[in-house]
Coordinates of C-alpha atoms in Angstrom, one line a residue:
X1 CA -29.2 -15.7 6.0
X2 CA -26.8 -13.2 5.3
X3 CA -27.6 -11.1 7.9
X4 CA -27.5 -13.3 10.3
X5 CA -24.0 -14.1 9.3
X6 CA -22.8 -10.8 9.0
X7 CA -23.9 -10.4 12.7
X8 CA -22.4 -13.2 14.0
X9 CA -18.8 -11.8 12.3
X10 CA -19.4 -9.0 14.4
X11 CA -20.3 -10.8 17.7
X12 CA -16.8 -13.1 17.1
X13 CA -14.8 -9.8 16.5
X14 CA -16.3 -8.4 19.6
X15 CA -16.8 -5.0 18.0
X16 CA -20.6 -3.2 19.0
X17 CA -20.8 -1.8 15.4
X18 CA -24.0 -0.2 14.9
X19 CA -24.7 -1.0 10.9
X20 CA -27.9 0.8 10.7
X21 CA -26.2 4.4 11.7
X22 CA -25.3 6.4 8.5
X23 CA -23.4 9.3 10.5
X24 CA -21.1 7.6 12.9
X25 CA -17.6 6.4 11.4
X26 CA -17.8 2.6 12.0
X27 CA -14.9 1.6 10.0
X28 CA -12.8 2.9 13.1
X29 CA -13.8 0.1 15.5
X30 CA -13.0 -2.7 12.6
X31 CA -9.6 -1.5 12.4
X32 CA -6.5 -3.3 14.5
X33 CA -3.0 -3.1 14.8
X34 CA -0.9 -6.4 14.9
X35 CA 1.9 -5.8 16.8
X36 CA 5.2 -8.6 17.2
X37 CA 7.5 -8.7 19.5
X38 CA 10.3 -10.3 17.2
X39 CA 12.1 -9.9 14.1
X40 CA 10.4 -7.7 11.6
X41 CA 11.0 -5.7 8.2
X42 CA 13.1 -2.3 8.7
X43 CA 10.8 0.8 7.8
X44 CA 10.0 1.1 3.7
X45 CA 7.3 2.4 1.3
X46 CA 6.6 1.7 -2.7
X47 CA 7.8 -2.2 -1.4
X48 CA 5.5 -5.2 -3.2
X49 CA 3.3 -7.3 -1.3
X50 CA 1.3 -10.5 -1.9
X51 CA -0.9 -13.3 -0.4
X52 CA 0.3 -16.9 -0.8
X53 CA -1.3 -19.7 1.6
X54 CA -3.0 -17.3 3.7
X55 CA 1.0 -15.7 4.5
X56 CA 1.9 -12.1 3.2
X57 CA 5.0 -11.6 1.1
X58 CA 6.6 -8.4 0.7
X59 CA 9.7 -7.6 -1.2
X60 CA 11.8 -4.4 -1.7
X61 CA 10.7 -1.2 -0.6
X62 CA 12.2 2.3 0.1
X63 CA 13.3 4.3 3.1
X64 CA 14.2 7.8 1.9
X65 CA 16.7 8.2 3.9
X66 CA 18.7 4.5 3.5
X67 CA 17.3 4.4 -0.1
X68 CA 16.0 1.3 -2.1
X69 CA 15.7 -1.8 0.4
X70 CA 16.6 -5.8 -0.3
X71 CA 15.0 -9.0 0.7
X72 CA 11.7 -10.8 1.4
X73 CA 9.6 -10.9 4.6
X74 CA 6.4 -12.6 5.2
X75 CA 3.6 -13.4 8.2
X76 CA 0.7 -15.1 8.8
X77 CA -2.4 -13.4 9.8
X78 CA -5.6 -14.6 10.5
X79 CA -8.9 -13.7 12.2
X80 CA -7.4 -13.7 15.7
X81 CA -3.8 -14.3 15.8
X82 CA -0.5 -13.5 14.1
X83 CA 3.0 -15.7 13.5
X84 CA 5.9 -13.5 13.6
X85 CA 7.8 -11.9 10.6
X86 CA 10.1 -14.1 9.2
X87 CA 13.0 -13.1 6.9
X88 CA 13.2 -15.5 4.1
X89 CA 16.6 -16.3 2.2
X90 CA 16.5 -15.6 -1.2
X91 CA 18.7 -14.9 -4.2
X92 CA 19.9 -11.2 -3.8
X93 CA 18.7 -9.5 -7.0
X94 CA 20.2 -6.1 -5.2
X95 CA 17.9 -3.1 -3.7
X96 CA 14.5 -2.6 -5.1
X97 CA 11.4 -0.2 -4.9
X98 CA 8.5 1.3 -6.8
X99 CA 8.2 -2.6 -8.7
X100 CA 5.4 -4.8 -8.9
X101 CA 4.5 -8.2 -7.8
X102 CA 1.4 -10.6 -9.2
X103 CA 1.0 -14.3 -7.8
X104 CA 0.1 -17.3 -9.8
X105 CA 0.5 -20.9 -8.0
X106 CA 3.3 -21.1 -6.2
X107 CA 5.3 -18.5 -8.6
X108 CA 5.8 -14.9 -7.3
X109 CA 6.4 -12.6 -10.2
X110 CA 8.3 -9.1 -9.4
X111 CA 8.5 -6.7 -12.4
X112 CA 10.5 -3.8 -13.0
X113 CA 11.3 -1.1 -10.2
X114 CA 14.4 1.1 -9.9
X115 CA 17.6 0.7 -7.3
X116 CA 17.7 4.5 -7.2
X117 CA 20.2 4.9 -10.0
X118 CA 18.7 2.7 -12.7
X119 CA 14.9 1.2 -13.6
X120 CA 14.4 -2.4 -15.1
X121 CA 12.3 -4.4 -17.0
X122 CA 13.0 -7.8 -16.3
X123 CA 11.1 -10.1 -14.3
X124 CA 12.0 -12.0 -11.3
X125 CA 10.5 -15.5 -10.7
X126 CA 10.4 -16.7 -6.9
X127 CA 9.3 -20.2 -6.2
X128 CA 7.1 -19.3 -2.8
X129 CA 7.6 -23.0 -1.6
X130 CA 12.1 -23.5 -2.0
X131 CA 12.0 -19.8 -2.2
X132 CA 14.2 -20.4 -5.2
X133 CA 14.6 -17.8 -7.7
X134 CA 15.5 -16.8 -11.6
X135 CA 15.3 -13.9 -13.7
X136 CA 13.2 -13.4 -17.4
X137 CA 14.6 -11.2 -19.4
X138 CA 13.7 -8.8 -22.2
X139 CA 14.0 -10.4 -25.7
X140 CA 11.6 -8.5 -28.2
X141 CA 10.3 -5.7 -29.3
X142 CA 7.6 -5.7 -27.2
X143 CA 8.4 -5.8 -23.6
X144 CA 8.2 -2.9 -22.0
X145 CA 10.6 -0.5 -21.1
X146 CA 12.5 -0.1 -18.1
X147 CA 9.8 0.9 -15.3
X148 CA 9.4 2.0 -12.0
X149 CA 5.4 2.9 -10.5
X150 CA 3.6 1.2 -12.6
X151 CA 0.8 -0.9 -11.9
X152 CA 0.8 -5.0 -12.2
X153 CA -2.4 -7.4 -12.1
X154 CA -3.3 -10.5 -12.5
X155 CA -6.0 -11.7 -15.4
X156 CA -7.3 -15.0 -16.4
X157 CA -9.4 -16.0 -18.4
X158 CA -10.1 -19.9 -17.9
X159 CA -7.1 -20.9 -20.4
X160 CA -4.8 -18.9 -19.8
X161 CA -2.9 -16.2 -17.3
X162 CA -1.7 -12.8 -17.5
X163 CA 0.5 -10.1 -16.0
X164 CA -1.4 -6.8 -17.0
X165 CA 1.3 -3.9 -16.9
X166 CA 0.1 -0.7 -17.1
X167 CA 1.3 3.3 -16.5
X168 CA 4.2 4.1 -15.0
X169 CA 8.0 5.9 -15.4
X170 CA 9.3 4.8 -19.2
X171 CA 12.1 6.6 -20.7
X172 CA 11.8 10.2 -18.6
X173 CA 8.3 10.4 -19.0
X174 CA 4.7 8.6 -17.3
X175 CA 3.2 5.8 -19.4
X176 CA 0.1 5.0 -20.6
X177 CA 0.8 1.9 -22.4
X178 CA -0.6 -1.5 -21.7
X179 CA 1.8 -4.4 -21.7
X180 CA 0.8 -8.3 -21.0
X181 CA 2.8 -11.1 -20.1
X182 CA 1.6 -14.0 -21.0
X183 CA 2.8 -16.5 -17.8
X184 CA 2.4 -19.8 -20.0
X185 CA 5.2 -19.0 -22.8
X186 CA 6.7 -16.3 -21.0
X187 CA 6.1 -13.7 -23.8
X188 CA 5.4 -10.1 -24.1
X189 CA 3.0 -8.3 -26.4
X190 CA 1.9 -4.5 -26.0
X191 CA -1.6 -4.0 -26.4
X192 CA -3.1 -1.6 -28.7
X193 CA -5.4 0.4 -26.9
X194 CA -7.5 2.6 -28.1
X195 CA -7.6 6.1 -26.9
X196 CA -7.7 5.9 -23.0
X197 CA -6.2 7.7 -19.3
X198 CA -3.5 10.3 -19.9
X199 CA 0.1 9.1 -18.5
X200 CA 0.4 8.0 -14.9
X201 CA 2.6 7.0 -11.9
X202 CA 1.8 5.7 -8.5
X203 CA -1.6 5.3 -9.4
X204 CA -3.8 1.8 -8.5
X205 CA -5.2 -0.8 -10.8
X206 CA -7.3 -3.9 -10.1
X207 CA -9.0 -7.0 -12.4
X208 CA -13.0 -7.3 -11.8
X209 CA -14.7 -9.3 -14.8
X210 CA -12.3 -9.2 -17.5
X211 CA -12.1 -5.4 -16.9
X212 CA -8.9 -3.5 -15.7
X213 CA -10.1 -0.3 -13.5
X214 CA -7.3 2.4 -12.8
X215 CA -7.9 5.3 -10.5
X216 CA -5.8 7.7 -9.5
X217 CA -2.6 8.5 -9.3
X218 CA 0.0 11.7 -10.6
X219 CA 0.0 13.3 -14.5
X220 CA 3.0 14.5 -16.5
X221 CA 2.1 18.3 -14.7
X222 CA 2.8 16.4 -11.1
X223 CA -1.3 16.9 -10.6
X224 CA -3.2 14.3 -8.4
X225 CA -5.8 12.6 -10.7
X226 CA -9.0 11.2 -9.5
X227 CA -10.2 9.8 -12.6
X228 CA -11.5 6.5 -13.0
X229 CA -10.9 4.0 -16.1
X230 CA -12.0 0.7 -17.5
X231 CA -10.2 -1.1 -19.8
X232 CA -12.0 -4.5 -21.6
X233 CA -9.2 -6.8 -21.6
X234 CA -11.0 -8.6 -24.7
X235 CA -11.6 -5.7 -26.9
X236 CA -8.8 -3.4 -25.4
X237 CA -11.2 -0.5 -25.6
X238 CA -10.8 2.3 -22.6
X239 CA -13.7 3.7 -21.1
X240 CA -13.9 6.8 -19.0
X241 CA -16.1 5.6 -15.6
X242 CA -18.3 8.7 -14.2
X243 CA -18.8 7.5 -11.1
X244 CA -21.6 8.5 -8.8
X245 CA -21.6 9.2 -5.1
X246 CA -18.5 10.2 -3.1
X247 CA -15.8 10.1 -5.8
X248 CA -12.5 10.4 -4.1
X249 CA -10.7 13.5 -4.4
X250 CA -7.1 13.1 -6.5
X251 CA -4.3 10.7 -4.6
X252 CA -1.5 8.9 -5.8
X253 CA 0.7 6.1 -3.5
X254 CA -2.9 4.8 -2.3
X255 CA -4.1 1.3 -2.4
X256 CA -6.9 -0.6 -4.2
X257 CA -7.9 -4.1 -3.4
X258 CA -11.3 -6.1 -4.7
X259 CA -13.3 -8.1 -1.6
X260 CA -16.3 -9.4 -3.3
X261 CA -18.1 -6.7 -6.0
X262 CA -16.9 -3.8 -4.3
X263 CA -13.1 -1.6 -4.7
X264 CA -11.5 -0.6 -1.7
X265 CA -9.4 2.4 -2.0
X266 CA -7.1 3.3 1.1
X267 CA -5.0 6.5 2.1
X268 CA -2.6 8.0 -0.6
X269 CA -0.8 11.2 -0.9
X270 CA -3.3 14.3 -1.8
X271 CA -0.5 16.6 -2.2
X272 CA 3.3 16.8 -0.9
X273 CA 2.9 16.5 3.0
X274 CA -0.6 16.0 2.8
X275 CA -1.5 12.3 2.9
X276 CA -4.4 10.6 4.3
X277 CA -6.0 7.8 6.1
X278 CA -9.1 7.9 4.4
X279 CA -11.2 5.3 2.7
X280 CA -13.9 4.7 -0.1
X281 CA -15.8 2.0 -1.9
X282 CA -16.5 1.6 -5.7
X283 CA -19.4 -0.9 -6.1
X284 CA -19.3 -2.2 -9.3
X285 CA -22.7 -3.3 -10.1
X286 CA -24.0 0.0 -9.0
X287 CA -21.4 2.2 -10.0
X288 CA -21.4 4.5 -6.8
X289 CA -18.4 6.0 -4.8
X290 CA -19.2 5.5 -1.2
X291 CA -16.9 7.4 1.7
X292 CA -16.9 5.1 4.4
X293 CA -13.9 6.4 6.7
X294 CA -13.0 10.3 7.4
X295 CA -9.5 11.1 7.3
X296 CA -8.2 11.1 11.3
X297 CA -5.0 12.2 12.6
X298 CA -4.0 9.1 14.5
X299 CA -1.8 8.8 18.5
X300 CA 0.3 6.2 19.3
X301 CA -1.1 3.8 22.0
X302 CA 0.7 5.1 24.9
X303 CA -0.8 6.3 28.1
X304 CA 0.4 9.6 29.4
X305 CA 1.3 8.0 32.2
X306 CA 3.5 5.7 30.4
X307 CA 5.2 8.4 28.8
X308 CA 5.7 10.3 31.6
X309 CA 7.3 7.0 33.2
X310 CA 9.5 7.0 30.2
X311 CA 10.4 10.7 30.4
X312 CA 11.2 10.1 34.0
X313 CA 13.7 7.2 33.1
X314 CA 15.6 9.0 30.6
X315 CA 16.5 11.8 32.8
X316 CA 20.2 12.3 33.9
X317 CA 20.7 10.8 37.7
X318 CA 24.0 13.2 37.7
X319 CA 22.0 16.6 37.1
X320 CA 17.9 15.6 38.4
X321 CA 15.6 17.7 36.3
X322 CA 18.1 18.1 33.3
X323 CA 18.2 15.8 30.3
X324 CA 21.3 13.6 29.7
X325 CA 22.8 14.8 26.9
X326 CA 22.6 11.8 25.0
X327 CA 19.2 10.7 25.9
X328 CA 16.8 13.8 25.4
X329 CA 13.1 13.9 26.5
X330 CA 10.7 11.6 24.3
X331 CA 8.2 14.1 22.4
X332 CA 5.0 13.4 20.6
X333 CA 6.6 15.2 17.4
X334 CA 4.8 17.7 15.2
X335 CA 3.9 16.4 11.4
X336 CA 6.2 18.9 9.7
X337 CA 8.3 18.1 6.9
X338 CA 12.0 17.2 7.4
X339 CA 14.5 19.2 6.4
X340 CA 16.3 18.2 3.3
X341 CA 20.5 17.8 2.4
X342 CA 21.7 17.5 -1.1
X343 CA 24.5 14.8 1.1
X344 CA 23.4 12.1 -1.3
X345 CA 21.2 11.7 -3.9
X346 CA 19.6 9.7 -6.6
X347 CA 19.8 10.6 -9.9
X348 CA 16.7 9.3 -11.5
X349 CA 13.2 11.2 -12.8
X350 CA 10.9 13.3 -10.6
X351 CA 8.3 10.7 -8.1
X352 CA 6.3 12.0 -5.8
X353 CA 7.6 13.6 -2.8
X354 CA 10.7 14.1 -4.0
X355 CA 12.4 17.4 -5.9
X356 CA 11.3 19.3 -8.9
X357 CA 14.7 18.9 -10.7
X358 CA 14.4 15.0 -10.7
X359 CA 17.1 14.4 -7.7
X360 CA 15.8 11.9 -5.2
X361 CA 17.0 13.5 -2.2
X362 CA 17.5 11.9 1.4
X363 CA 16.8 13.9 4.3
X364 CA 19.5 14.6 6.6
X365 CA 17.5 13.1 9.5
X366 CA 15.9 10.2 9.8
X367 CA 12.5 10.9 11.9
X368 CA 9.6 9.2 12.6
X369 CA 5.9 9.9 14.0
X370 CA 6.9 9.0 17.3
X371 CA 9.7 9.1 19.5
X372 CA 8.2 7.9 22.6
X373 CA 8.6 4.5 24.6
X374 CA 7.6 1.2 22.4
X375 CA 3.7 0.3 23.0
X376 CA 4.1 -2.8 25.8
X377 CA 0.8 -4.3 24.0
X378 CA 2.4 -7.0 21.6
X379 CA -1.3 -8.8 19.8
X380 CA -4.1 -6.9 18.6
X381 CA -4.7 -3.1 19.5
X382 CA -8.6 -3.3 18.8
X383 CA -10.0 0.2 17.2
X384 CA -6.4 1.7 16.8
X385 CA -6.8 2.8 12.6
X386 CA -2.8 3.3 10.4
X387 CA -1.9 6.8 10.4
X388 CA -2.5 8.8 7.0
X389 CA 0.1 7.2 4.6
X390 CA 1.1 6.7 0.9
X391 CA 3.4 4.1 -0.9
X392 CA 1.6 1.2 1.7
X393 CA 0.5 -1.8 0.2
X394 CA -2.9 -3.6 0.9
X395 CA -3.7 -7.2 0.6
X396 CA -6.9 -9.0 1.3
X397 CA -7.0 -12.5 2.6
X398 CA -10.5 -14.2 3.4
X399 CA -12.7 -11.0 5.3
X400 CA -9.5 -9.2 6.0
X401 CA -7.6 -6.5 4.2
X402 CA -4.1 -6.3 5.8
X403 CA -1.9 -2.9 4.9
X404 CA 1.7 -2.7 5.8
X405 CA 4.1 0.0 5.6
X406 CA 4.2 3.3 4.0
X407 CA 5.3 6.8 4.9
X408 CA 4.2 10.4 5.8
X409 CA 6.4 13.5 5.4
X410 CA 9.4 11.3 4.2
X411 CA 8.9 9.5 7.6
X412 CA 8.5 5.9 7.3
X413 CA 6.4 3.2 8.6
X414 CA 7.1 -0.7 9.1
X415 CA 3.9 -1.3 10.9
X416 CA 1.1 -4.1 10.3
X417 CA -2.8 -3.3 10.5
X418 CA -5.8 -5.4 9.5
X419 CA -9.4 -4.3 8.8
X420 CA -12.5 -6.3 9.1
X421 CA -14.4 -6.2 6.2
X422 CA -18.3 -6.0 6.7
X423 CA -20.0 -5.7 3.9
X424 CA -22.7 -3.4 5.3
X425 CA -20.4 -0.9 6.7
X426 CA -18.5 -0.3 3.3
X427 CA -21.6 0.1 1.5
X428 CA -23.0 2.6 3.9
X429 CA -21.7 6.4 3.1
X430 CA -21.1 8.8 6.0
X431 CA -23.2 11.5 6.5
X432 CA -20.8 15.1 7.6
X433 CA -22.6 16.5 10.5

């Protein structure tokens, strides 16, 4: 019965996908790009995102070379169709990035993040139906400090919810303590642990039966960690996962999502201009890694002879064959990193990506991937995968896992993808030829 219905999911998505294959990349084909025509969010990574009534939320975010970004956007998204972006009005709580965000009801709960110059540990409250807002916060002991690249999740337990806080920036150095909020009284309490993960930033955490798994993310020494950790959310005892299969080499700014018993772990930064696109399951039941998506080097979905059109039209009808000198030839444009300007900075602790002395530095540039003509296809673009990324955020909503945003080299991204989930295919590992 299953079968049969997972082959009648493919038959509706109209992708061939051969699920018997073990050496052919099928995760490729079950990739599209949504694409509006309207209104959408400006460029931004390290933003929040949620799903509420089958819409996606996201909040905040970063450009690195406009710094921290305001406001809420969300979309629909379904099987087959998109709505538009829409920017919602809410109370201004001022720029925000490298937060988190949980959903509960019709309550959207943003904790922490930074504005570039200062980190926080309050919590904002958004009612998702008036889009109403109000702040909570600290009043004991036991709140956690102000924190930016942290992890937030979601636990219940049948009588009562959770925020689960974990890792992070706290007081000029990475975190390894475990906060809760309890959503009912609105209280804090820190959990004591016992001995667990080393200190972390911009790694990924996720809820799966009363368990919190972390994976991932940067040490104290700036390393890339790929280790994998359990914590029991009723005995608060940390346990070191030694995972078999394809365990995923060291990442940080990468996404983890739960569709059924399996983790989904996409993209990330490996090292400083070296992100990637790749993708891997965790089955929990069965405790294996499986790779099911090489790392590709993505092309917009232009036609040369579109872009030729488009060089054509931005030559200078004055001088034929010579650029106008304020509209230079579009180029497909080398992945190199951009060069940097002390011109303004942030003065906050070292992240990822940015300098060794702490400075959060904006390039003097803004660049992106691309500086061709726009794509003319506004829907679906069927088999068109993101480009490697970190600092996106993945949601999941029925079969789907939706990722928005991100950035590579400093260069960032404001675009919208879906993946089709098949079970089959993330089970299956690749074979490398």
């Amino acid at each position: 019965m299953e079968e049969n219905k997972e082959g009648a999911q493919r038959l509706v998505f109209g992708l061939h996908v051969n699920t018997k294959s073990h050496n052919i990349d099928q995760s490729m084909n079950l990739w599209e790009e949504v694409r509006t025509a309207n209104q959408h969010p400006s460029r931004r990574s390290y933003h929040s995102a949620v799903m509420w009534n089958e819409k996606m939320f996201i909040y905040g975010g970063q450009d690195l070379r406009e710094g921290p970004q305001t406001g809420m956007w969300r979309i629909e998204i379904g099987q087959f169709d998109q709505g538009e972006w829409e920017e919602l009005k809410t109370q201004d709580f001022g720029p925000l990035c490298r937060h988190s965000a949980i959903v509960k009801n019709d309550s959207m709960y943003v904790f922490g993040g930074t504005d570039g110059t200062q980190e926080f540990n309050r919590i904002i409250v958004f009612n998702l139906n008036n889009f109403s807002a109000r702040s909570i916060l600290p009043d004991n002991a036991s709140c956690p400090p102000p924190l930016d690249s942290h992890t937030a999740c979601l636990y219940e337990d049948g009588t009562a919810a959770w925020m689960i806080v974990y890792g992070g920036y706290a007081a000029g150095e990475r975190s390894s303590n475990v906060y809760t909020f309890n959503l009912n009284s609105e209280k804090w309490k820190q959990a004591q642990t016992s001995r667990g993960p080393e200190g972390r930033s911009n790694h990924s955490a996720v809820i799966y039966k009363d368990h919190m798994y972390v994976f991932g993310g940067t040490n104290e020494e700036g390393e890339k960690l790929s280790d994998f950790w359990k914590l029991d959310l009723r005995t608060n005892h940390w346990e070191d996962i030694k995972g078999k299969g394809d365990v995923p080499s060291g990442r940080s700014g990468h996404s983890a999502v739960i569709f059924k018993d399996v983790m989904i772990v996409f993209g990330g930064m490996k090292d400083i201009t070296k992100e990637t696109n790749d993708m891997y399951s965790y089955n929990f039941e069965s405790q294996e890694w499986v790779m099911f998506q090489f790392e590709h080097q993505i092309k917009d979905p232009v036609s040369n002879e579109q872009l030729e059109e488009f060089k054509k039209s931005r030559i200078s009808p004055n001088k034929k064959g010579d650029p106008s000198p304020t509209n230079k030839s579009p180029l497909l444009k080398k992945n190199t990193t951009e060069s940097m300007s002390p011109q303004k900075t942030y003065t906050r602790r070292n992240t990822d990506g940015s300098s060794p002395d702490g400075t959060f530095i904006m390039p003097k540039k803004k660049k992106t991937l691309y500086d061709g003509p726009a794509s003319p296809i506004v829907g679906r673009i069927r088999a068109h995968p993101p480009h490697p990324r970190d600092g996106h955020s993945a949601v999941i909503s029925g079969n789907i896992m939706i990722v928005f945003g991100g950035d590579r080299h400093q260069m960032p991204f404001n675009d919208t993808y879906v993946y089709f989930l098949v079970e089959q295919t993330i089970k299956t590992p690749l074979k490398v030829n």
